[in-house]
Short mmCIF file of C-alpha atoms and ligand atoms in Angstrom, two decimals:
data_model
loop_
_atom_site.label_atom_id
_atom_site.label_comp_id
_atom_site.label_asym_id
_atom_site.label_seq_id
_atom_site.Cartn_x
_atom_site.Cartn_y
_atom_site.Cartn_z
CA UNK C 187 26.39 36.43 -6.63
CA UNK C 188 28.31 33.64 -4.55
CA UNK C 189 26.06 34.73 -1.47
CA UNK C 190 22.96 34.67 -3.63
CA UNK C 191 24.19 30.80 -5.23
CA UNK C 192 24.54 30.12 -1.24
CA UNK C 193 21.00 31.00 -0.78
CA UNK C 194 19.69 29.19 -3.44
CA UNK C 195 21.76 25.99 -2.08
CA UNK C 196 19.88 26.42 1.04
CA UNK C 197 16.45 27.00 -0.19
CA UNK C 198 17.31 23.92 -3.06
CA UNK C 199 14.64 21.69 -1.67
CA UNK C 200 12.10 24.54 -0.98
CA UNK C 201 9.50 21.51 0.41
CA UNK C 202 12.46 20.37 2.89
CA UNK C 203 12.98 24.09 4.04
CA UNK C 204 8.92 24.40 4.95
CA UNK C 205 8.65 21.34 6.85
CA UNK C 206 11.87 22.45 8.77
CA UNK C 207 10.25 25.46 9.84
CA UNK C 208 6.83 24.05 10.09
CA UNK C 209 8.92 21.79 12.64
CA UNK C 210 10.77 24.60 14.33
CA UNK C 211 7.07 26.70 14.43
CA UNK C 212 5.33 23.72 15.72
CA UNK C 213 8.41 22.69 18.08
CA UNK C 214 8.63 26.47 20.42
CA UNK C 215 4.63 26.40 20.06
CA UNK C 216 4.04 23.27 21.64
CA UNK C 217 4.45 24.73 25.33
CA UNK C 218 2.51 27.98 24.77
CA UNK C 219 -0.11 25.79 23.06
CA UNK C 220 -0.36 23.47 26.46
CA UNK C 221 -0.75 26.70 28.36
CA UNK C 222 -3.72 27.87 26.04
CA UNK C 223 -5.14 24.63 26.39
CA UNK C 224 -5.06 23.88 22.31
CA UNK C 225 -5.08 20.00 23.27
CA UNK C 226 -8.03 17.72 23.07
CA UNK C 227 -8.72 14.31 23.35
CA UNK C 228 -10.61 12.00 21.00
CA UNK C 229 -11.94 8.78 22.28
CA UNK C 230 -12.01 5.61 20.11
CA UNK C 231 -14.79 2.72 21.32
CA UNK C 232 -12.89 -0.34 22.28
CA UNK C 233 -15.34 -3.26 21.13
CA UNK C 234 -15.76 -6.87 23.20
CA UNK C 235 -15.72 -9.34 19.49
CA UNK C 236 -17.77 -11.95 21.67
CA UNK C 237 -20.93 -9.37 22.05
CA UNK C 238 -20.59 -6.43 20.43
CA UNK C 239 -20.51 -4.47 23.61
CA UNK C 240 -18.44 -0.97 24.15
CA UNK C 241 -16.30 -1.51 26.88
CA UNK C 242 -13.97 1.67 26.63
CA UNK C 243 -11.81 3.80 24.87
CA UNK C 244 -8.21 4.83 23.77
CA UNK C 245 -7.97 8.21 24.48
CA UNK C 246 -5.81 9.59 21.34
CA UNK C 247 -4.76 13.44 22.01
CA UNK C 248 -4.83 16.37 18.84
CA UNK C 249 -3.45 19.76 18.70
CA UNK C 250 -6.28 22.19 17.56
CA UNK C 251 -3.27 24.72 15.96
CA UNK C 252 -4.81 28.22 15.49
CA UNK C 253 -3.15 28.29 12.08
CA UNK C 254 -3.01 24.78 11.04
CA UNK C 255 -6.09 23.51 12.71
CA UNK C 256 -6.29 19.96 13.75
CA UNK C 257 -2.89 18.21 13.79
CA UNK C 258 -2.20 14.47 14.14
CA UNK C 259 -0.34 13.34 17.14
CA UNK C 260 2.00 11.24 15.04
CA UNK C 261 3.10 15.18 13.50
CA UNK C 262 3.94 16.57 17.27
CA UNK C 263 4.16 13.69 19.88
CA UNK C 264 7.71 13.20 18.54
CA UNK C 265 8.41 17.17 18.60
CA UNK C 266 7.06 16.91 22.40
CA UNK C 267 9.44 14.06 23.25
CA UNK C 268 12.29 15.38 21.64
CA UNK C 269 12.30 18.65 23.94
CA UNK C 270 10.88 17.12 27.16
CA UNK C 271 7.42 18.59 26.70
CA UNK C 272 5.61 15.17 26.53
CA UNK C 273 6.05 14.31 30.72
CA UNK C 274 3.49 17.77 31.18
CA UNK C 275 1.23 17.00 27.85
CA UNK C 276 1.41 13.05 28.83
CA UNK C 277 0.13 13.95 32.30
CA UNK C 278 -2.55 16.19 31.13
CA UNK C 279 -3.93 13.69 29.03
CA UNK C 280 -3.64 11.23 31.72
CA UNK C 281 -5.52 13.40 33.95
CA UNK C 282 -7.91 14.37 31.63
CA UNK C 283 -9.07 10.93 30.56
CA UNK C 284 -9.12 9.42 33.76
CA UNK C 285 -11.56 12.41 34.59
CA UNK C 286 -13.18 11.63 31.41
CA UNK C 287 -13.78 7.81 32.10
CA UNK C 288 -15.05 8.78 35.84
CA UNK C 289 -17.98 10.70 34.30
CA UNK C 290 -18.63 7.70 31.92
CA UNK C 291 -18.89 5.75 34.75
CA UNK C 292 -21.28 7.95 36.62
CA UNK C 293 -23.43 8.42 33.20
CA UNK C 294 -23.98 5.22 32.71
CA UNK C 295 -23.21 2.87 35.89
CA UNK C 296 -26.11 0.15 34.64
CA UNK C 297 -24.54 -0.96 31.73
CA UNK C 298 -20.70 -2.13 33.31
CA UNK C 299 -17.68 0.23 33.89
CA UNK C 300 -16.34 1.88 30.59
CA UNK C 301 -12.62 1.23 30.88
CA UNK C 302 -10.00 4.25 29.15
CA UNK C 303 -6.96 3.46 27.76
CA UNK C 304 -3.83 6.01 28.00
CA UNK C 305 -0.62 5.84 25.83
CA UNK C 306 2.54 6.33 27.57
CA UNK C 307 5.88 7.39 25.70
CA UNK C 308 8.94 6.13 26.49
CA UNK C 309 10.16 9.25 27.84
CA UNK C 310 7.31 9.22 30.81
CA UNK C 311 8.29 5.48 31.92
CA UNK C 312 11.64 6.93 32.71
CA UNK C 313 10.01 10.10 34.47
CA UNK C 314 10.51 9.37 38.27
CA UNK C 315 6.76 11.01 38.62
CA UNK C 316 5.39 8.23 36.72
CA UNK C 317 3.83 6.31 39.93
CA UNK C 318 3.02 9.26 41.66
CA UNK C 319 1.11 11.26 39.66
CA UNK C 320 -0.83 8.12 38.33
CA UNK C 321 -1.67 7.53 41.79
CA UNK C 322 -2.42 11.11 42.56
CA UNK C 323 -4.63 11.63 39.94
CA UNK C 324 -6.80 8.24 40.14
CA UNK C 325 -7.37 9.33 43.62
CA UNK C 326 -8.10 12.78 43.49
CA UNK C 327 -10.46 11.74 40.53
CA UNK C 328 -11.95 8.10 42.50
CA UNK C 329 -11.68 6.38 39.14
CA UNK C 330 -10.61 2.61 39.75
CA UNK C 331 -7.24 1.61 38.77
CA UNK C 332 -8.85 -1.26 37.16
CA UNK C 333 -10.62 1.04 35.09
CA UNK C 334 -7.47 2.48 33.54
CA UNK C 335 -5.12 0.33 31.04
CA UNK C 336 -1.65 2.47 30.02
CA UNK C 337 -0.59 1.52 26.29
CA UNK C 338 3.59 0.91 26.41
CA UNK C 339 4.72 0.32 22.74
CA UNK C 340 6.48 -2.82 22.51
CA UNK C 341 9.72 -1.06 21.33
CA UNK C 342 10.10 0.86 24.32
CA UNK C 343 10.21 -2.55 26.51
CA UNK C 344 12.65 -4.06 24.21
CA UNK C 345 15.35 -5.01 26.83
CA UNK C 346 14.20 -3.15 29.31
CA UNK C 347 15.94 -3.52 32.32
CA UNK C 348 14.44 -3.94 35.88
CA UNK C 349 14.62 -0.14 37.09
CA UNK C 350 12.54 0.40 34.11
CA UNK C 351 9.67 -2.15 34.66
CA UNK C 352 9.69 -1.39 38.49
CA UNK C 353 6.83 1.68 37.80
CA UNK C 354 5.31 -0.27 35.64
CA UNK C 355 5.07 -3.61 37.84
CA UNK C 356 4.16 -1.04 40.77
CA UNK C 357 1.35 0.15 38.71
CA UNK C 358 -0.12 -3.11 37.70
CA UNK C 359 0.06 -4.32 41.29
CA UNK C 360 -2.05 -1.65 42.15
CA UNK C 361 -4.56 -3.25 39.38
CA UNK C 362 -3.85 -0.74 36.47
CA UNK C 363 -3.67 -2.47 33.50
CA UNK C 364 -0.16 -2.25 31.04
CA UNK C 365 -1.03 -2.79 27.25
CA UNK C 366 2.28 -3.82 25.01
CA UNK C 367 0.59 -1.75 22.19
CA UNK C 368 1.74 -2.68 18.42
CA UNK C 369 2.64 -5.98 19.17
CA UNK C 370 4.46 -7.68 16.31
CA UNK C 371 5.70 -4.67 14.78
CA UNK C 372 9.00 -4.68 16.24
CA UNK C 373 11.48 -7.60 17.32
CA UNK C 374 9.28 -9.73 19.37
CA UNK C 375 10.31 -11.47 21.71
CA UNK C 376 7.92 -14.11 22.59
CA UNK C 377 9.66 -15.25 25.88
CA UNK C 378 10.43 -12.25 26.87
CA UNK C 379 6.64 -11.71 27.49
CA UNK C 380 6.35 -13.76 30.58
CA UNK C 381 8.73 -10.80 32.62
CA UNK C 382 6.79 -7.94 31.65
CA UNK C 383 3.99 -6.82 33.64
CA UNK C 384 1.63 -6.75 30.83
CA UNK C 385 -2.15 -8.15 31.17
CA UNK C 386 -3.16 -7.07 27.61
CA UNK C 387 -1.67 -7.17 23.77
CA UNK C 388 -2.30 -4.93 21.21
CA UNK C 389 -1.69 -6.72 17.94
CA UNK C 390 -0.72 -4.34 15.91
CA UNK C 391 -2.97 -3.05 12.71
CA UNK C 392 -0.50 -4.42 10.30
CA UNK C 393 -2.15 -7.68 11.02
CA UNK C 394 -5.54 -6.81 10.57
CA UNK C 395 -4.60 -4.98 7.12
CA UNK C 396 -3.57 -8.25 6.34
CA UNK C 397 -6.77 -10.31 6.38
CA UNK C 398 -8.29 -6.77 4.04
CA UNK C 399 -7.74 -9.34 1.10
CA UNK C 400 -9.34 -12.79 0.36
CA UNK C 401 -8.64 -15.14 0.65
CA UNK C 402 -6.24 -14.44 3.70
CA UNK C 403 -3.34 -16.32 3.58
CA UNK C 404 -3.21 -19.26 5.42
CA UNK C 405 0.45 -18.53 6.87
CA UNK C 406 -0.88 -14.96 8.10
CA UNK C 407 -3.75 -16.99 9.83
CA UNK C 408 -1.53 -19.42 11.87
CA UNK C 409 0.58 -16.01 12.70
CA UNK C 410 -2.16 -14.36 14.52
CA UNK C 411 -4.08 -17.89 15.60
CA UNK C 412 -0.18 -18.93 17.30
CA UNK C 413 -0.01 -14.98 18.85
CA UNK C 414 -3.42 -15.08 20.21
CA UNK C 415 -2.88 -18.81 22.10
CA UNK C 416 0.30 -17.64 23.84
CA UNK C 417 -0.89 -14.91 24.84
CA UNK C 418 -4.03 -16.87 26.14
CA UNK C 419 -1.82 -19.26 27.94
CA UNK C 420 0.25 -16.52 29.45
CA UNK C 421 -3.32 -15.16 31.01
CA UNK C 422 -2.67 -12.17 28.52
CA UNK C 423 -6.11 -10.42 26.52
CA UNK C 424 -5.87 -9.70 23.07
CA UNK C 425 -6.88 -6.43 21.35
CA UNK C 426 -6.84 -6.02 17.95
CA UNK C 427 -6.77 -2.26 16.34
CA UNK C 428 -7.31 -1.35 12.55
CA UNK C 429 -10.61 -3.29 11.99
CA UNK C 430 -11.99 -1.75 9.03
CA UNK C 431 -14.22 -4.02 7.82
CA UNK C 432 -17.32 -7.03 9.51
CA UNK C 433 -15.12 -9.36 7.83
CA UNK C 434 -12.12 -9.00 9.43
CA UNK C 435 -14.19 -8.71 12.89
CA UNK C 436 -15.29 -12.13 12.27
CA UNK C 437 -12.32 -13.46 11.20
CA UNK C 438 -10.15 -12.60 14.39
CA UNK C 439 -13.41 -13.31 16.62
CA UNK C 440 -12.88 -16.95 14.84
CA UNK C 441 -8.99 -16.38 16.02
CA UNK C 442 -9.83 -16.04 19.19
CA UNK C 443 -9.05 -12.34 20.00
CA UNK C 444 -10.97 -10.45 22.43
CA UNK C 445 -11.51 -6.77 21.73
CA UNK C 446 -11.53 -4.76 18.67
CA UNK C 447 -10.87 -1.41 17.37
CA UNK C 448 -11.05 0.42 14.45
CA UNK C 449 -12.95 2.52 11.80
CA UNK C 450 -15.48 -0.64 11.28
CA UNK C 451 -16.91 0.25 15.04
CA UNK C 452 -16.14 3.93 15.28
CA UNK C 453 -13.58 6.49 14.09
CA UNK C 454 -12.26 8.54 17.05
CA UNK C 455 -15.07 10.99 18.36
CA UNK C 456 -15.80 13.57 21.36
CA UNK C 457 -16.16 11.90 24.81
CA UNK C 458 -20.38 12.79 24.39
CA UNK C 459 -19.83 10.14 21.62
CA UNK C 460 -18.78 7.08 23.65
CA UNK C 461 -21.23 8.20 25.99
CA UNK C 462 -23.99 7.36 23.03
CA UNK C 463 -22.37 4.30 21.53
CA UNK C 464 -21.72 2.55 25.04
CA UNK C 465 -25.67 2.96 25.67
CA UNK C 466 -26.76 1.98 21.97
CA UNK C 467 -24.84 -1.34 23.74
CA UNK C 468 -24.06 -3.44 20.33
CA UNK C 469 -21.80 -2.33 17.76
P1 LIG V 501 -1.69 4.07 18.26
O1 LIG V 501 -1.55 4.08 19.74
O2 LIG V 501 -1.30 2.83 17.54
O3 LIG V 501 -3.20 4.49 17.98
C1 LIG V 501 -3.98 3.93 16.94
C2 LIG V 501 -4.02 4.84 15.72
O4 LIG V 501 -4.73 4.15 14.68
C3 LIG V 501 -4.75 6.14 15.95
O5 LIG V 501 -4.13 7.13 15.14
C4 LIG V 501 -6.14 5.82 15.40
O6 LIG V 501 -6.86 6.98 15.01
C5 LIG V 501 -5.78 4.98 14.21
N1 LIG V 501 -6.88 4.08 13.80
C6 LIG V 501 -7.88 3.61 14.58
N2 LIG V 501 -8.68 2.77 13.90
C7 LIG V 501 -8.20 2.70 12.64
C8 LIG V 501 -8.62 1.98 11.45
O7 LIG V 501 -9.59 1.24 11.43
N3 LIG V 501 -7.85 2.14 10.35
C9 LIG V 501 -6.76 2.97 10.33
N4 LIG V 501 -6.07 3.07 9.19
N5 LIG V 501 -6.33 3.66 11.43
C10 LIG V 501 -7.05 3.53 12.58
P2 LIG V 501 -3.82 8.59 15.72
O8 LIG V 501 -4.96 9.06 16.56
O9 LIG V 501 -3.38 9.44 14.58
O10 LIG V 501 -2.59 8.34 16.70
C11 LIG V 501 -1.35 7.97 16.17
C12 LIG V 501 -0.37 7.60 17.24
O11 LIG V 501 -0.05 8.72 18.06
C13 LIG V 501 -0.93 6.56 18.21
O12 LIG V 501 -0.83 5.28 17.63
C14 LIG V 501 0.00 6.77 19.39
O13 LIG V 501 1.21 6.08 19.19
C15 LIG V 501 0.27 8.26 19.34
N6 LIG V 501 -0.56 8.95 20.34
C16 LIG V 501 -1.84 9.35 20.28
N7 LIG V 501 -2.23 9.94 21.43
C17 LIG V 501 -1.15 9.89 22.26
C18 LIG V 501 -0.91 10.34 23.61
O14 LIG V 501 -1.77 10.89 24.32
N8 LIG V 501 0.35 10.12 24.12
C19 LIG V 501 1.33 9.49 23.39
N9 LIG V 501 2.53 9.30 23.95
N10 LIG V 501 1.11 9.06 22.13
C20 LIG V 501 -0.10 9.25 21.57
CA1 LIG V 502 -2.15 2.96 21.44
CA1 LIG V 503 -1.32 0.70 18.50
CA1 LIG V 504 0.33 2.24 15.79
#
C-alpha cells in the first residue's frame, strides 16, 4: 500500500506527469527527427509601411511530429538548446533559407531582391562555427550577404562581452545584417545600442498589441515615437512585428517605423507563398 500511496504521489498532478514525458518524448526525438528531415520552414512577408511592398521574410522553423503533427518552435527550440541540438537544426535552417531566398531572387529579379531573415539562439553566437558556416553557405549558395539579416534577441546581447560580438561584428562587416529582435522586452539599454553591431530593431509585438485599443495612450505613443528616433539617429531601421490590424499599420507608419509584420499582411506560409505575395507587389 505505501508503494502504491508513492505512486499516486508521483502521478498527483497527472497533467504535470504528461507534459514531462511529452518533454522527454519530444527531447530524444528531436535528433532522429533532424535526420528524417521532419523540419520545415514557414516564411512570414516582411512589409515596407511607406509602400506596401514585400521586401522579405522571417523564416520561422516547425516540427511536422508524426504523432503530434505540427509543433510550434516556442514548444522545442528550448528542448533543442537545452541538449545542444539547436547549432545542427540552427544551421539547417540557415542553409535552407538562404537557399530559399536565392530562388526568390532568381523568380522574381524585376521586382528588387527579397531579403530573408534567420533567428539565431544564443547558443549558436557562442558556436565557434558561427562565421564559417555563414560564410560557407552564402557562398556555396551565391546569395548576397546583404540579402540575409540574422535576428539576435536582445536578451542574449545583454552585457555581452567583446569575444561575443566579434562573430557578429565580423558578420556585419561582411554586409549581413544583425536584427536585435524583441526590442523593449527585456532591460534595454538604450546606450548600450551604439556598441552593438546591429543595423535593424525589432520592436517587439508587445508594442503593437498596445495601440489594439483606442484611443492609444498617449504615453505608449511617445514610447515607440522616442524608440523609433534613436534608433533613426543611430542609422538603425525599425521593424515592427505583431501588426494585426490597418490601424495599427498606420499608426506606426505615422511613428515613423519602417517595416511591418504580422497577421494584418500575412500569417506565416510555404516559400511558393512569398513567391505570390512579393509579385501581387502591395500588401
Ligand atoms: P519571434 O522571432 O519573435 O517570431 C515572431 C512570432 O510571432 C512567430 O511565432 C510568428 O508566427 C508570430 N506572429 C507573427 N505575426 C503575428 C501577429 O500578427 N500576431 C501574433 N499574435 N503573432 C504573430 P512562431 O513562428 O511561433 O515563433 C515563435 C518563436 O520561436 C520566434 O519568435 C523565435 O523566437 C523562435 N523561432 C522560430 N524559428 C526559429 C529558428 O529557426 N531558430 C531559433 N533559434 N528560433 C526560432
Ligand atoms: Ca525573430
Ligand atoms: Ca520577435
Ligand atoms: Ca517574440
Amino acid at each position: 500500500a505505501k508503494h502504491a500511496g508513492g505512486n499516486r504521489c508521483e502521478l498527483a498532478d497527472p497533467e504535470a506527469d504528461a507534459r514531462a514525458i511529452t518533454r522527454h518524448g519530444l527531447t530524444t526525438a528531436l535528433p532522429v527527427a533532424l535526420e528524417r528531415g521532419e523540419f520545415f520552414i514557414e516564411y512570414q512577408p516582411l512589409v515596407h509601411l511607406g509602400d506596401g511592398s514585400v521586401r522579405g521574410a522571417e523564416a520561422l522553423v516547425r516540427w511536422l511530429h508524426p504523432q503530434h503533427g505540427v509543433i510550434g518552435p516556442d514548444r522545442f527550440i528550448p528542448l533543442a538548446e537545452h541538449t545542444g541540438l539547436i547549432v545542427p537544426l540552427g544551421r539547417w535552417v540557415l542553409e535552407e533559407s538562404v537557399r530559399q531566398a536565392r530562388t526568390w531572387q532568381a523568380r522574381h529579379a524585376d521586382a528588387g531582391p527579397l531579403r530573408v531573415n534567420v533567428n539565431l539562439s544564443p547558443c549558436q553566437l557562442t558556436h565557434p562555427g558561427l562565421v564559417s558556416d555563414t560564410v560557407e553557405i552564402l557562398e556555396r549558395t551565391g546569395l548576397a550577404p546583404g540579402a540575409l539579416c540574422l535576428e539576435v534577441t536582445e536578451s542574449a546581447l545583454i552585457g555581452a562581452d567583446d569575444d561575443l560580438l566579434k562573430p557578429l561584428r565580423h558578420l556585419a562587416e561582411m554586409g549581413v545584417d544583425i536584427a536585435l529582435d524583441d526590442f523593449g522586452t527585456g532591460y534595454s539599454n538604450l546606450a548600450n545600442l551604439r556598441r552593438l553591431p546591429v543595423s535593424v530593431l525589432k520592436l517587439d509585438r508587445a508594442f503593437t498589441q498596445g495601440m489594439q485599443h483606442y484611443p492609444v495612450d498617449p504615453v505608449d505613443l511617445k514610447i515607440v515615437e522616442g524608440i523609433v528616433s534613436l534608433a533613426h539617429s543611430l542609422d538603425l531601421a525599425v521593424t515592427v512585428e505583431g501588426v494585426e490590424t490597418g490601424a495599427q499599420a498606420d499608426q506606426l507608419r505615422e511613428l515613423g517605423c519602417d517595416t511591418a509584420q504580422g497577421w494584418y499582411y500575412a500569417r506565416p506560409g510555404p516559400p511558393d507563398r512569398l513567391h505570390e505575395l512579393a509579385l501581387a507587389d502591395v500588401l
